[in-house]
Coordinates of C-alpha atoms in Angstrom, one line a residue:
M254 CA -8.7 30.0 20.9
K255 CA -5.3 28.6 21.7
I256 CA -4.6 27.8 18.1
L257 CA -5.6 31.3 17.1
V258 CA -3.3 32.9 19.7
E259 CA -0.4 30.7 18.5
T260 CA -1.1 31.7 14.9
V261 CA -0.9 35.5 15.8
K262 CA 2.3 34.9 17.7
Q263 CA 3.9 33.1 14.8
F264 CA 2.8 35.6 12.1
Q265 CA 3.0 39.0 13.8
D266 CA 6.6 39.7 12.7
F267 CA 5.9 39.2 9.0
S268 CA 4.4 41.4 6.2
F269 CA 2.3 39.8 3.6
V270 CA 2.1 42.9 1.3
K271 CA 2.5 41.9 -2.3
S272 CA 3.3 38.3 -1.4
H273 CA 0.2 36.7 -2.9
K274 CA 1.0 33.5 -4.8
T275 CA 4.6 33.5 -3.8
D276 CA 6.4 31.0 -1.6
L277 CA 6.3 33.4 1.4
Y278 CA 3.0 32.2 2.6
Q279 CA 4.1 28.6 2.4
L280 CA 7.4 29.2 4.2
I281 CA 5.9 31.2 7.0
F282 CA 2.9 28.8 7.4
Y283 CA 5.3 25.9 7.4
R284 CA 7.3 27.4 10.2
F285 CA 4.2 27.9 12.3
A286 CA 2.5 24.6 11.6
S287 CA 5.6 22.5 12.0
A288 CA 6.3 24.0 15.4
F289 CA 2.7 23.6 16.5
S290 CA 2.6 20.0 15.3
K291 CA 5.7 18.9 17.0
E292 CA 4.9 20.6 20.3
Q293 CA 1.2 19.9 20.5
K294 CA 0.6 16.8 18.5
G295 CA 3.9 14.9 18.2
Q296 CA 3.4 15.0 14.4
F297 CA 6.0 15.8 11.9
I298 CA 5.5 17.9 8.8
T299 CA 6.8 16.8 5.4
P300 CA 9.9 18.9 4.4
L301 CA 9.0 21.6 1.9
P302 CA 11.8 20.7 -0.6
L303 CA 10.4 17.2 -0.7
I304 CA 6.9 18.5 -1.3
D305 CA 8.1 20.7 -4.1
F306 CA 10.1 17.8 -5.6
L307 CA 7.1 15.4 -5.6
V308 CA 4.6 18.0 -6.8
E309 CA 6.9 18.9 -9.7
I310 CA 7.3 15.3 -10.8
V311 CA 3.7 14.3 -10.5
N312 CA 2.6 17.6 -11.9
P313 CA -1.2 18.0 -11.2
R314 CA -2.7 19.8 -14.1
N315 CA -5.8 21.8 -14.9
G316 CA -9.0 19.7 -14.9
E317 CA -7.5 17.0 -12.8
T318 CA -8.7 15.8 -9.4
V319 CA -6.1 15.7 -6.6
I320 CA -6.3 14.2 -3.1
D321 CA -4.1 13.8 -0.1
P322 CA -5.7 11.0 2.1
T323 CA -3.5 11.9 5.0
V324 CA -3.6 15.6 4.4
G325 CA -2.1 17.1 7.6
I326 CA -1.7 20.8 7.0
A327 CA -2.3 20.4 3.2
D328 CA 1.2 21.3 2.0
F329 CA 0.9 18.9 -1.0
L330 CA -2.4 20.4 -2.0
S331 CA -1.4 24.1 -1.5
V332 CA 1.9 23.7 -3.3
S333 CA 0.0 21.9 -6.2
Y334 CA -2.4 24.8 -6.4
V335 CA 0.3 27.5 -6.2
N336 CA 2.6 25.8 -8.7
S337 CA -0.3 25.5 -11.2
N338 CA -0.6 29.4 -11.1
S339 CA -4.1 28.8 -9.8
K340 CA -5.1 27.0 -13.0
L341 CA -5.8 23.8 -10.9
D342 CA -9.5 24.0 -10.1
D343 CA -9.8 24.2 -6.4
N344 CA -13.1 22.5 -6.6
N345 CA -11.1 19.4 -7.6
I346 CA -8.9 19.4 -4.5
Y347 CA -9.6 17.0 -1.6
G348 CA -8.0 16.0 1.7
I349 CA -8.8 13.8 4.7
D350 CA -7.3 13.7 8.1
N351 CA -8.2 12.1 11.5
D352 CA -7.1 15.2 13.4
E353 CA -9.6 18.1 13.5
Q354 CA -7.0 20.7 14.4
M355 CA -4.9 19.6 11.4
I356 CA -7.9 20.1 9.2
M357 CA -8.3 23.6 10.6
L358 CA -4.6 24.3 9.8
A359 CA -5.1 22.8 6.3
Q360 CA -8.0 25.1 5.7
L361 CA -6.0 28.1 6.8
N362 CA -3.0 27.0 4.6
M363 CA -5.2 26.7 1.5
L364 CA -6.9 30.1 2.1
L365 CA -3.5 31.8 2.5
N366 CA -2.5 30.4 -0.8
G367 CA -5.6 31.6 -2.6
D368 CA -7.8 28.6 -2.4
G369 CA -11.3 28.7 -0.8
N370 CA -13.0 25.7 -2.2
A371 CA -10.9 22.6 -1.4
K372 CA -12.9 19.9 0.2
L373 CA -11.1 18.9 3.4
Y374 CA -12.7 16.3 5.6
H375 CA -12.2 15.5 9.3
I376 CA -12.8 11.8 9.9
S377 CA -12.0 10.8 13.5
D378 CA -10.2 7.6 14.5
K379 CA -9.1 5.8 11.4
G380 CA -9.5 8.6 8.9
S381 CA -9.2 7.6 5.2
I382 CA -8.4 4.0 6.2
T383 CA -12.1 3.4 6.7
H384 CA -13.7 6.4 4.8
K385 CA -13.6 7.2 1.1
I386 CA -15.1 10.1 -0.9
S387 CA -18.2 9.4 -3.0
I388 CA -19.0 11.0 -6.3
K389 CA -21.5 13.1 -4.3
N390 CA -18.6 14.6 -2.5
E391 CA -19.5 13.0 0.7
P392 CA -17.4 10.8 3.0
V393 CA -18.7 7.2 3.0
E394 CA -17.6 4.4 5.4
L395 CA -16.5 1.1 4.0
I396 CA -18.5 -2.0 5.2
P397 CA -16.4 -5.0 6.2
D398 CA -19.0 -7.5 5.0
L399 CA -19.1 -5.9 1.6
H400 CA -15.7 -4.5 1.0
N401 CA -13.3 -7.2 2.1
K402 CA -9.9 -7.6 0.3
G403 CA -10.2 -4.2 -1.5
N404 CA -13.6 -4.9 -3.1
W405 CA -14.6 -1.3 -2.4
D406 CA -16.9 -0.8 -5.4
N407 CA -19.5 -3.3 -4.2
W408 CA -22.4 -1.3 -2.6
R409 CA -26.0 -2.3 -1.8
D410 CA -27.2 1.1 -3.0
D411 CA -26.1 3.6 -5.7
T412 CA -23.0 4.7 -3.9
K413 CA -20.0 5.2 -6.2
L414 CA -16.5 6.1 -5.0
M415 CA -14.6 9.0 -6.5
K416 CA -11.4 8.1 -8.4
F417 CA -8.7 10.7 -8.6
D418 CA -6.2 11.7 -11.2
V419 CA -3.5 12.4 -8.7
V420 CA -2.7 11.2 -5.1
L421 CA 0.0 12.9 -3.2
T422 CA 0.7 11.9 0.4
N423 CA 3.1 11.2 3.2
P424 CA 1.3 8.7 5.4
P425 CA 2.3 7.3 8.8
F426 CA 4.8 4.5 8.2
G427 CA 7.4 2.3 9.9
E428 CA 7.4 -0.3 12.7
D429 CA 6.8 2.4 15.3
R430 CA 3.5 3.1 13.5
K431 CA 2.5 -0.5 12.8
W432 CA -1.1 -1.5 12.7
E433 CA -1.8 -4.4 15.0
P434 CA -5.5 -5.1 15.4
K435 CA -6.5 -5.9 18.9
T436 CA -10.2 -6.6 18.6
I437 CA -12.5 -8.5 16.1
E438 CA -13.8 -5.2 14.9
E439 CA -10.3 -3.9 14.2
K440 CA -9.3 -7.1 12.4
K441 CA -12.4 -6.7 10.1
L442 CA -11.2 -3.2 9.3
A443 CA -7.7 -4.5 8.4
E444 CA -9.3 -7.2 6.2
L445 CA -10.7 -4.4 4.0
Y446 CA -7.2 -4.4 2.5
E447 CA -5.9 -7.0 0.2
L448 CA -2.3 -6.5 1.5
W449 CA -3.4 -7.5 5.0
H450 CA -4.3 -10.9 3.6
I451 CA -1.2 -11.5 1.5
A452 CA 1.6 -9.4 3.1
R453 CA 1.1 -8.9 6.8
Y454 CA 3.9 -9.9 9.2
G455 CA 2.4 -12.0 12.0
N456 CA -0.5 -10.0 13.3
W457 CA 0.7 -6.6 12.2
I458 CA 1.3 -4.5 9.1
D459 CA 3.2 -1.3 8.3
L460 CA 0.6 1.5 8.0
G461 CA 2.5 2.7 5.0
L462 CA 1.4 -0.4 3.1
V463 CA -2.2 0.2 4.1
F464 CA -2.0 3.8 2.7
L465 CA -0.2 2.5 -0.4
E466 CA -3.1 0.2 -1.2
N467 CA -5.6 3.0 -0.4
A468 CA -3.8 5.3 -2.8
Y469 CA -3.9 2.6 -5.6
R470 CA -7.6 1.9 -5.1
I471 CA -8.7 5.6 -5.2
L472 CA -6.7 6.4 -8.3
K473 CA -8.3 6.6 -11.8
E474 CA -6.9 4.3 -14.5
N475 CA -3.7 5.9 -15.6
G476 CA -3.7 8.1 -12.5
R477 CA -0.5 9.3 -10.9
L478 CA 0.8 8.7 -7.4
G479 CA 3.5 10.3 -5.4
I480 CA 4.0 8.8 -1.9
V481 CA 6.6 8.9 0.9
L482 CA 7.3 5.5 2.4
S483 CA 9.7 3.7 4.6
N484 CA 12.8 2.5 2.8
S485 CA 12.2 -1.0 4.3
I486 CA 9.0 -1.4 2.2
A487 CA 11.2 -1.2 -0.9
S488 CA 14.1 -3.2 0.3
I489 CA 13.7 -5.8 3.1
A490 CA 12.6 -9.4 2.6
R491 CA 9.7 -9.0 5.0
W492 CA 7.7 -6.9 2.5
E493 CA 8.6 -8.8 -0.7
K494 CA 5.0 -10.0 -1.2
A495 CA 3.8 -6.4 -0.9
R496 CA 6.3 -5.3 -3.5
N497 CA 5.2 -8.0 -5.9
W498 CA 1.6 -6.9 -5.4
L499 CA 2.5 -3.3 -6.2
I500 CA 4.5 -4.3 -9.3
D501 CA 1.5 -6.3 -10.5
K502 CA -0.9 -3.4 -10.0
M503 CA 1.1 -0.3 -11.0
R504 CA 3.9 0.9 -13.2
I505 CA 6.7 2.3 -11.0
V506 CA 8.2 5.2 -12.8
A507 CA 10.9 6.1 -10.2
L508 CA 12.1 5.5 -6.6
F509 CA 14.1 8.1 -4.7
D510 CA 16.1 7.2 -1.6
L511 CA 16.3 10.0 0.9
P512 CA 19.0 9.8 3.5
Q513 CA 17.9 10.0 7.1
M514 CA 20.1 13.1 7.6
F515 CA 17.9 15.0 5.1
L516 CA 14.8 14.3 7.0
Q517 CA 16.4 15.2 10.3
I518 CA 17.7 18.5 9.1
Q519 CA 14.6 19.5 7.1
G520 CA 12.1 18.3 9.7

């Protein structure tokens, strides 16, 4: 109920007449969701100019599958859909988040932008770190004994994971979001990722690297990835092994360095 009341307060001064499939929905929803996220969740929404920029470069096209594995309020997905002039099949749009209220906001965002079929999944705790989407459109949980070091296609049954044409995401990253497993169970989860074995620093790893590997492993061959990461991953000696891993796995088309001032002003 609280989220509904907050929605009404934020939207009551705007008219949506003749605004279908324009950027009005996106701007107003961004204003509302950003305020809600900062106040209630301590989360920060990706700046809209950055979203537009990445979507334009990666350019999801009709017939392609698109996922944001840290979907938040689904701005990457909604902008992709709107920019395609609704030619992007909304049955091919996917998102995962570990916050149920963010998924509720994401569903509202997609509906406001004309989509009613995107598959948005709430997976508590670790979210898409531990869960992937099967070809049956169901979330499936990775099994440490089977899927160590990125061996995620090894299943005892007929499970097959979906591979996506496009991944667009702004995951948690930076030393303040580092992943430092405290228990045997958490360490086994970290060991699902090859980068944990070859690039961790002591007993922790930047979460951005975990989501980078995740994006790589859920991409189709010749798929396209747009991701926002800490500048340190691309520059400091600590993550050199991770960069070598990435260069070996993917073709890097472009890197864009955004000044901190941009993020502060836009965020």
